Short mmCIF file of C-alpha atoms in Angstrom, two decimals:
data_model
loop_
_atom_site.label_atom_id
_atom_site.label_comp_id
_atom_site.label_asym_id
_atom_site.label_seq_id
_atom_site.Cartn_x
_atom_site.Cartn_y
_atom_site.Cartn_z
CA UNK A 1 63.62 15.85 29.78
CA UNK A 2 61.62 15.92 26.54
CA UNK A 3 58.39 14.13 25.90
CA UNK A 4 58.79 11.48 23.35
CA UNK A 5 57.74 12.34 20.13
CA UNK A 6 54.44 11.85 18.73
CA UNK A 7 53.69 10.31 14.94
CA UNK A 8 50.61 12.35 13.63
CA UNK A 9 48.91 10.84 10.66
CA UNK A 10 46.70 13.48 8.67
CA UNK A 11 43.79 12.05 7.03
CA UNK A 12 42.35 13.62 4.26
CA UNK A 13 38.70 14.52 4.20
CA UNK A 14 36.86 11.74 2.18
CA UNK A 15 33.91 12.73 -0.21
CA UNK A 16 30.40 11.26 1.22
CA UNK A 17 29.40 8.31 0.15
CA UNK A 18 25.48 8.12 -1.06
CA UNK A 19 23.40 4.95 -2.53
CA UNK A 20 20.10 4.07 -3.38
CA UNK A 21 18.97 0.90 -1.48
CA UNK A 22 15.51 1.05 -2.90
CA UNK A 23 14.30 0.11 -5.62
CA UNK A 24 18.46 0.36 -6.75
CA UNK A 25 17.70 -0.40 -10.24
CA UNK A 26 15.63 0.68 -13.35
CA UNK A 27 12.27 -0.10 -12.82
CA UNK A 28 8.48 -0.10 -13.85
CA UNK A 29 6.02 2.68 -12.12
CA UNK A 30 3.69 1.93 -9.64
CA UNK A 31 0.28 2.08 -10.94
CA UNK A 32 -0.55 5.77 -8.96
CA UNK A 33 3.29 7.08 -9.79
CA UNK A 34 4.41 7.21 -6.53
CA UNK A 35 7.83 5.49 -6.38
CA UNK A 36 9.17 5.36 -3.08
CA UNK A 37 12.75 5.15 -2.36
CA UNK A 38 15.33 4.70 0.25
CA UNK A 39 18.68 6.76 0.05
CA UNK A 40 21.78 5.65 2.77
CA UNK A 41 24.02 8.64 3.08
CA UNK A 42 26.80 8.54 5.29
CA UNK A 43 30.33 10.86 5.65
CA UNK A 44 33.56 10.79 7.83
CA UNK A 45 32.70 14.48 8.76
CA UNK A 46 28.88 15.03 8.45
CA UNK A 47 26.53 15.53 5.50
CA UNK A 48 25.75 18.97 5.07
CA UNK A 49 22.49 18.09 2.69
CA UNK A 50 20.88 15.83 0.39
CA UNK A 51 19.25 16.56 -3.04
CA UNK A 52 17.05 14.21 -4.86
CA UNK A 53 17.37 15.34 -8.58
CA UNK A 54 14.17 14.04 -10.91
CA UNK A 55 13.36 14.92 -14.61
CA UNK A 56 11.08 13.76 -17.80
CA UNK A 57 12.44 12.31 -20.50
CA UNK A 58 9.76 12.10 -23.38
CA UNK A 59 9.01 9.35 -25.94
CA UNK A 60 10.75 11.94 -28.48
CA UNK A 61 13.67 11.75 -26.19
CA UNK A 62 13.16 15.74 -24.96
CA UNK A 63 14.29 16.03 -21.24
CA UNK A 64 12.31 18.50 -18.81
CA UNK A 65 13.95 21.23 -16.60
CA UNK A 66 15.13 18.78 -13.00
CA UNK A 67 13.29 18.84 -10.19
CA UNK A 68 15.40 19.22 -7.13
CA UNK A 69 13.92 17.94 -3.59
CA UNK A 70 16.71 19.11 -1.33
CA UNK A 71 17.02 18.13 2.90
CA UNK A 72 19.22 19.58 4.75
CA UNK A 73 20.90 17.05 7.41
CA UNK A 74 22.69 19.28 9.61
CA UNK A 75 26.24 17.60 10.17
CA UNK A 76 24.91 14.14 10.67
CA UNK A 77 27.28 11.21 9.97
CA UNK A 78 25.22 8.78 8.96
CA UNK A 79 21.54 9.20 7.30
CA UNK A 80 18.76 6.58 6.35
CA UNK A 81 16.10 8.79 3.84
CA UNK A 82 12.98 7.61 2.64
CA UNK A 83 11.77 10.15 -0.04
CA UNK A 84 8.63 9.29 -2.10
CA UNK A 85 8.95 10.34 -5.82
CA UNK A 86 5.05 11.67 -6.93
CA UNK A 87 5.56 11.66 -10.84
CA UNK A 88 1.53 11.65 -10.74
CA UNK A 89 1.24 15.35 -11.85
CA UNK A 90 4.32 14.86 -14.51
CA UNK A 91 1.49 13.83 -17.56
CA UNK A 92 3.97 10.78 -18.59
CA UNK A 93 2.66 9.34 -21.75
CA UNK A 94 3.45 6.12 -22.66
CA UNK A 95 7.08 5.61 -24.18
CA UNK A 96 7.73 8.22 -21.88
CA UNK A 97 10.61 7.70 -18.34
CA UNK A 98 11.52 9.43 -15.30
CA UNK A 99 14.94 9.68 -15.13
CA UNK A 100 16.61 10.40 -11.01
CA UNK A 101 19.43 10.62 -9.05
CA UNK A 102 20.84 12.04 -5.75
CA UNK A 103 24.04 13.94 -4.44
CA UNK A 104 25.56 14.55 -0.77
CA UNK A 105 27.60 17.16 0.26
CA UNK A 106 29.38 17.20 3.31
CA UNK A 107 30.26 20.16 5.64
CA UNK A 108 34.15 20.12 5.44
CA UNK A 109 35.65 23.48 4.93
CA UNK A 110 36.42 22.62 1.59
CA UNK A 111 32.73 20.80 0.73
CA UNK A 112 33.23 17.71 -1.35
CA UNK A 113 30.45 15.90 -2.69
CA UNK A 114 29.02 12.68 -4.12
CA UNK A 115 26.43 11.68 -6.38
CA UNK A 116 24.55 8.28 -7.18
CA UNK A 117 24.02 6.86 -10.79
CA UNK A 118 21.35 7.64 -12.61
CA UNK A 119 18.36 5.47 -12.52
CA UNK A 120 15.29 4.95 -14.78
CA UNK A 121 11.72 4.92 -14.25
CA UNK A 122 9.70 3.25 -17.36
CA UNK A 123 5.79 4.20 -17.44
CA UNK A 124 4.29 0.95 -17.14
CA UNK A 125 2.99 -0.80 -20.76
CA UNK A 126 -1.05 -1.68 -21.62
CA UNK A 127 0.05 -5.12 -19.96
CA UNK A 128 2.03 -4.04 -17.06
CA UNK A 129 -1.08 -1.40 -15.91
CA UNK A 130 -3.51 -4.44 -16.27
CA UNK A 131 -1.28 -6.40 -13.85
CA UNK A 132 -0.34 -3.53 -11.44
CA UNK A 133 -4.04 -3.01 -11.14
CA UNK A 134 -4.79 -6.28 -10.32
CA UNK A 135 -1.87 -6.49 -7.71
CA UNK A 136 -3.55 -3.62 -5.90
CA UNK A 137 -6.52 -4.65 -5.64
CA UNK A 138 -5.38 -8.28 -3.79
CA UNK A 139 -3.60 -5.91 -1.76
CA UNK A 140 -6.79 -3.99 -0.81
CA UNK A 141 -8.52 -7.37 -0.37
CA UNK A 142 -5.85 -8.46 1.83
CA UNK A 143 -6.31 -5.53 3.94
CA UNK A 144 -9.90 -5.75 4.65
CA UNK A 145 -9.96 -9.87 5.19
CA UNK A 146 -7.33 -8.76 7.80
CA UNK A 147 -10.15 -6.59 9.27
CA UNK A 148 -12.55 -8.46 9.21
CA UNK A 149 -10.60 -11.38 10.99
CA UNK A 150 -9.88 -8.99 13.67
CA UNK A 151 -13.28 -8.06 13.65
CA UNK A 152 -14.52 -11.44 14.31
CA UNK A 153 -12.02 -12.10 17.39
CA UNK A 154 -13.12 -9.21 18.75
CA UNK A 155 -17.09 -10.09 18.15
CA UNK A 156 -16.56 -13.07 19.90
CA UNK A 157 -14.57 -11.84 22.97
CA UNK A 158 -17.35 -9.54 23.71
CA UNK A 159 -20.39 -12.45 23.62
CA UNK A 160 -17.83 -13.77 25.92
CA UNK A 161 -17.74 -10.67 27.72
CA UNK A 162 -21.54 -10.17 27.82
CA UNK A 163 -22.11 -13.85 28.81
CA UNK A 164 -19.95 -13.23 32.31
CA UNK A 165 -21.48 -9.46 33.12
CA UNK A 166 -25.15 -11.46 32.54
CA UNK A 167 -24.16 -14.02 35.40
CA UNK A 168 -22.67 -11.42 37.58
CA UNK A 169 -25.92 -9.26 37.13
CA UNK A 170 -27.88 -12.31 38.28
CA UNK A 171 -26.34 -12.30 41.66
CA UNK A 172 -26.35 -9.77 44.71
CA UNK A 173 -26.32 -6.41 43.88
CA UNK A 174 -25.43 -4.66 46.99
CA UNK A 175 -22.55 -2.34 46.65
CA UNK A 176 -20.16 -4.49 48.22
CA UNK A 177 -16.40 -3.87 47.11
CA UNK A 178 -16.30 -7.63 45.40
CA UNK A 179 -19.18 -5.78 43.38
CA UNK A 180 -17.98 -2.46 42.92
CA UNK A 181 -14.19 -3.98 41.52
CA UNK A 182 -16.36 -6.22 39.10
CA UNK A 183 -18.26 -3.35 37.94
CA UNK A 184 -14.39 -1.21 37.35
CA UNK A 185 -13.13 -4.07 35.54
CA UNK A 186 -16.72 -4.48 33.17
CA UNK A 187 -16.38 -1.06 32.53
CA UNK A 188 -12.87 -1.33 31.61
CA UNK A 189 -12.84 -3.76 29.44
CA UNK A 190 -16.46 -2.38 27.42
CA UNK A 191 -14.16 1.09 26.70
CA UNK A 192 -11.23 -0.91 25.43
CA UNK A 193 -13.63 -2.98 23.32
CA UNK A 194 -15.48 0.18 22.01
CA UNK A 195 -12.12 1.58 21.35
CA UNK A 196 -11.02 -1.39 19.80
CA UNK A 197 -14.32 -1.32 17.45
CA UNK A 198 -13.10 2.62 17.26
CA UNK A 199 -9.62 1.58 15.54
CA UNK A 200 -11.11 -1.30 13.08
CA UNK A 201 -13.29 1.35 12.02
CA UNK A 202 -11.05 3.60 11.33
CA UNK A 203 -8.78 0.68 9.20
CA UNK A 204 -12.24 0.34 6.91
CA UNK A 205 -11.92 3.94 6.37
CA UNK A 206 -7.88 4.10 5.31
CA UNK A 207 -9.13 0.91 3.25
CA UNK A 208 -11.84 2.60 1.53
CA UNK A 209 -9.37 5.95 1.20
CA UNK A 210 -6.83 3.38 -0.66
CA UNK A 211 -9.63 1.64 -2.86
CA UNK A 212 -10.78 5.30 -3.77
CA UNK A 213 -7.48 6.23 -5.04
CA UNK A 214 -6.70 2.94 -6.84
CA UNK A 215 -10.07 3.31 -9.02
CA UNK A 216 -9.18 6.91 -9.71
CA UNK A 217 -5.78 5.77 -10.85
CA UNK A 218 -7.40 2.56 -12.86
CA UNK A 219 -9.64 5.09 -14.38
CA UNK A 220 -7.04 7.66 -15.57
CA UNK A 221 -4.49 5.13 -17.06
CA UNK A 222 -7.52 2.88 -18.49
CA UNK A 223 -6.18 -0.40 -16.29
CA UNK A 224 -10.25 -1.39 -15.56
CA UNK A 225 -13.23 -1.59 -17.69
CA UNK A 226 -16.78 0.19 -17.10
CA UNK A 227 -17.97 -3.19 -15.44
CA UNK A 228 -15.45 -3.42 -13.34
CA UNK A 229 -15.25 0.19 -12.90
CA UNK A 230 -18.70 0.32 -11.49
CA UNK A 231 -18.20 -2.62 -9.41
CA UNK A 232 -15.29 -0.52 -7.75
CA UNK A 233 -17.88 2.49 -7.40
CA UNK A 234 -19.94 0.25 -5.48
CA UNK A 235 -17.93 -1.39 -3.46
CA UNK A 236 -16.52 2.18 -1.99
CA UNK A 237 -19.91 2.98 -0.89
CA UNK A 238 -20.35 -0.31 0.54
CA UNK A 239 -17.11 0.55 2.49
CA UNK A 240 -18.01 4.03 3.54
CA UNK A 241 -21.45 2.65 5.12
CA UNK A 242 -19.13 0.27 7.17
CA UNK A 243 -17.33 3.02 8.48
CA UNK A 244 -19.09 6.04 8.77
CA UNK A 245 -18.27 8.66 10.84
CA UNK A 246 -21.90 8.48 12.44
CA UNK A 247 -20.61 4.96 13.56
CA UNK A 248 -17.24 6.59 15.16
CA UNK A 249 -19.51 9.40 16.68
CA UNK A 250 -21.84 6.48 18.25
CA UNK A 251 -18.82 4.60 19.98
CA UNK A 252 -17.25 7.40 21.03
CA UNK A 253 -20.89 8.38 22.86
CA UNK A 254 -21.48 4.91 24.41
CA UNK A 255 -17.83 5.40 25.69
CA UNK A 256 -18.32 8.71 27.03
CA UNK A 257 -21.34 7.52 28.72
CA UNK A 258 -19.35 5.01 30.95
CA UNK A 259 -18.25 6.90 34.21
CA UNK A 260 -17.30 5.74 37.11
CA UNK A 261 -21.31 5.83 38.13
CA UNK A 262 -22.50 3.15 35.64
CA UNK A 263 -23.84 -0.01 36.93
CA UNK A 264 -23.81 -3.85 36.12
CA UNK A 265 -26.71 -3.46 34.07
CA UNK A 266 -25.90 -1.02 32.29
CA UNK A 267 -22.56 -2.40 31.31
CA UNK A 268 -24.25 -5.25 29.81
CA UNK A 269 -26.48 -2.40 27.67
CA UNK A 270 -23.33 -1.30 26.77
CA UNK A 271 -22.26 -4.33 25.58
CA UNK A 272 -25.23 -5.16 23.82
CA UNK A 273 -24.91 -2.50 21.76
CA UNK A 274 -21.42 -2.94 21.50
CA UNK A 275 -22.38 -5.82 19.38
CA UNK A 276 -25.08 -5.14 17.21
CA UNK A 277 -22.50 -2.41 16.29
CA UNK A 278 -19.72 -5.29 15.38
CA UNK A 279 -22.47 -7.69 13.53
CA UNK A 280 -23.87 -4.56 11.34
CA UNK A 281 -19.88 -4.13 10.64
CA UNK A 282 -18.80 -7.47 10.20
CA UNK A 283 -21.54 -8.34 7.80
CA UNK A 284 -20.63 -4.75 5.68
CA UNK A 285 -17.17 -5.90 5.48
CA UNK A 286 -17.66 -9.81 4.56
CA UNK A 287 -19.94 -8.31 1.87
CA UNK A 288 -17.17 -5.78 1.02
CA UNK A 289 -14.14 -8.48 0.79
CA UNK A 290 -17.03 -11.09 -1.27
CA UNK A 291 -17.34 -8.71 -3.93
CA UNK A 292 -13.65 -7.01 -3.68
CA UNK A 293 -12.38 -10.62 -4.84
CA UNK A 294 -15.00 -10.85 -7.48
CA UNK A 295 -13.81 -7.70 -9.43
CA UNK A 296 -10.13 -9.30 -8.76
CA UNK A 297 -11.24 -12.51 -10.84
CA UNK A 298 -12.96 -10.24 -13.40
CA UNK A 299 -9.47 -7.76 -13.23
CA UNK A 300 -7.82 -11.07 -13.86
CA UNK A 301 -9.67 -12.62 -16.65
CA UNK A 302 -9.66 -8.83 -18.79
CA UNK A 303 -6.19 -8.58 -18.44
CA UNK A 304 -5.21 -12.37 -19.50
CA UNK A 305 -7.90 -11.95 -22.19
CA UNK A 306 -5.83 -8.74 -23.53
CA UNK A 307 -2.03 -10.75 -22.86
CA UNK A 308 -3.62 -13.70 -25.13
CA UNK A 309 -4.58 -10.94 -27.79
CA UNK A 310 -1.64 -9.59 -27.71
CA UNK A 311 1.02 -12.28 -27.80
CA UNK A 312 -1.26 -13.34 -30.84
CA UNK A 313 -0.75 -10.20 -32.55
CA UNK A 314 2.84 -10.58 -31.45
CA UNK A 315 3.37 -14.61 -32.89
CA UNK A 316 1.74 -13.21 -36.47
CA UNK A 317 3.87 -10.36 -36.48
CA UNK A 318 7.22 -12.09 -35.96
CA UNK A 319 6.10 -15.22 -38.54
CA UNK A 320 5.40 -12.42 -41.59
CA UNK A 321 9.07 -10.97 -40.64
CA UNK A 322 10.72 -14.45 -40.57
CA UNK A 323 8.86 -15.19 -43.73
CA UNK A 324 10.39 -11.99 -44.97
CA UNK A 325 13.69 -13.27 -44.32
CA UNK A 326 16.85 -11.65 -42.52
CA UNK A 327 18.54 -10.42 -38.93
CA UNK A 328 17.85 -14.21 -38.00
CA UNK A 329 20.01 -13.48 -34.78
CA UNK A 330 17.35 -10.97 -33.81
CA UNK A 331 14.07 -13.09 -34.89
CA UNK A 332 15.45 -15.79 -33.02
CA UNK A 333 15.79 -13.67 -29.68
CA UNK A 334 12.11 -12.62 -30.54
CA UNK A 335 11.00 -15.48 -30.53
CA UNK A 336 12.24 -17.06 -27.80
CA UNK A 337 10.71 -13.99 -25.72
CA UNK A 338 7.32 -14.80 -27.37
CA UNK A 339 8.37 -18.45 -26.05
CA UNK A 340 8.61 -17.29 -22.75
CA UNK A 341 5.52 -14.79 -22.86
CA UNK A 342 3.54 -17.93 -23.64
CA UNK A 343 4.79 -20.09 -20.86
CA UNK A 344 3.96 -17.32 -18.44
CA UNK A 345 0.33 -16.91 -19.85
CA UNK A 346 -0.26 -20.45 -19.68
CA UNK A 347 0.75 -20.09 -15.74
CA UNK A 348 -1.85 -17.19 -15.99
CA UNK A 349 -4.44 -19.51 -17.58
CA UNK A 350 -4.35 -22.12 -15.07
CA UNK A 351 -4.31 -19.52 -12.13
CA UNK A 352 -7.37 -17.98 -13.11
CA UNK A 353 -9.16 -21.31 -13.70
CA UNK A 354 -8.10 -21.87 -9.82
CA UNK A 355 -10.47 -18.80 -9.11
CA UNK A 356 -12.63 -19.59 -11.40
#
């Protein structure tokens, strides 16, 4: 007998199919020129490799030799990237964009590929860096309140701590297992405390890292004035006293010194100098995030000080061409984007009298 026959469809290979999900349209730097971006890449027989494909496209409208990041994926079918663009060493001038986009190739004996649009990154204006800087820094500020919160919870679980090891010390202290368990469990919890104290430190530090950077970058594109330039200056030291690495070196001492010897008493040393530690931190930081949100309201009032200038210069510009006469399509869209410019100024205004 013959086996029935069999209906074999042949599918073609399909080319891969590649798309930015982030940012996915033209956009305005990041203050430090580090765009980050998220590519999907996915094919019906594997991607063979990626290539990110970046160039310079001057204010005279000359175009740089590309810069090619490739990754090879190995067969994979499907492939999330997150590649982060660093256009910092680039010297863009103002007027000047990064232009980007990415292809796929897939390993099919007969390699087909795919490629993305082309997207645009625009160097951010006198008004845009003002803003971007000011972003930043609420996002620094954010950070360290966060810290110190946690720091605070933590200062308070150890009184709490310190307050039970005190009435346990004033009872027997004959090695009795009830005792010995009591003193495990102290000891316990004063390492995950120190450790804990250990991590917030190290936060203050990434903070301070971030804050670092952010001035440099302020400084470079001229987003901050000497005042508040200085201010910046200070407040990184005040940050790098909160977390020193002779602080680190201390907790990670007072938690070496806890072995499985150390008594009642000298758990509640421990923990006594646990927090002296946390208050000399605590008050570093509150000091830190005071003066971090008074360079943010002087950030704030510069930079809507300049946008009034400017839309100023802009309204007496545009009423000496309509005076002039002619293209009253375009004057009209002018001015109804100086319209708008003022609206969101005013919002400005009464924002920065709220922090005022």
């Amino acid at each position: 007998l013959a086996p029935p026959a069999l209906d074999v469809t042949v599918v073609p290979d399909s080319a891969p199919s590649i798309r930015f999900t982030f940012p996915a349209a033209d956009t305005v730097l990041p203050l430090n020129l580090h765009q980050p971006l998220v590519i999907e890449v996915r094919d019906d027989y594997g991607v063979g490799a990626m290539e990110l494909v970046a160039y310079r496209v001057t204010a005279l409208g000359e175009k740089t030799e590309p810069v090619v990041q490739r990754t090879e994926l190995g067969g994979s079918r499907a492939v999330l990237a997150r590649p982060l663009m660093d256009l910092s060493s680039w010297g863009l001038m103002p007027g000047d964009t990064g232009r980007y986009f990415a292809r796929a190739v897939d390993i099919a004996p007969n390699p087909r590929a795919a490629v993305t649009p082309e997207f645009v990154l625009r160097m951010p204006d006198a008004s845009d860096l003002r803003r971007n800087a000011q972003d930043e820094l609420q996002a620094t500020a954010t950070r360290l309140q966060q810290i110190a919160d946690r720091a605070q919870r933590a200062a308070e679980a150890n009184r709490d701590k310190q307050r039970a090891t005190q009435a346990g010390s004033n009872g027997s202290q004959r090695p009795t297992p009830q005792n010995q368990k009591s003193q495990f469990e102290t000891r316990e919890e004063v390492q995950r405390a120190l450790a804990e104290q250990a991590g917030m430190s190290e936060a203050a530090d990434s903070a301070r890292a971030q804050l670092e950077q952010l001035a440099e970058s302020m400084q470079q594109m001229g987003a901050a004035d000497p005042k508040i330039q200085a201010k910046l200056d200070e407040l990184n030291a005040l940050l790098e006293q909160a977390s020193a690495s002779e602080l680190r070196e201390t907790l990670e001492q007072m938690s070496a010194g806890l072995d499985s010897a150390t008594t009642q008493p000298q758990n509640t040393k421990a923990l006594e100098e646990l927090l002296k530690q946390q208050e000399r931190f605590r008050t570093q930081l509150n000091a830190a995030v005071e003066m971090m949100q008074r360079a943010i309201v002087e950030q704030d009032f510069q930079a809507t000080t300049q946008d009034a200038r400017e839309l100023a210069n802009k309204e007496r510009a545009l009423a000496d061409a309509m005076r002039e006469g002619g293209q009253l399509q375009l004057r009209q869209s002018q001015q109804q984007d100086l319209s708008d410019a003022a609206e969101k100024l005013d919002a400005r205004l009464d924002q920065l009298g709220d922090r005022l």
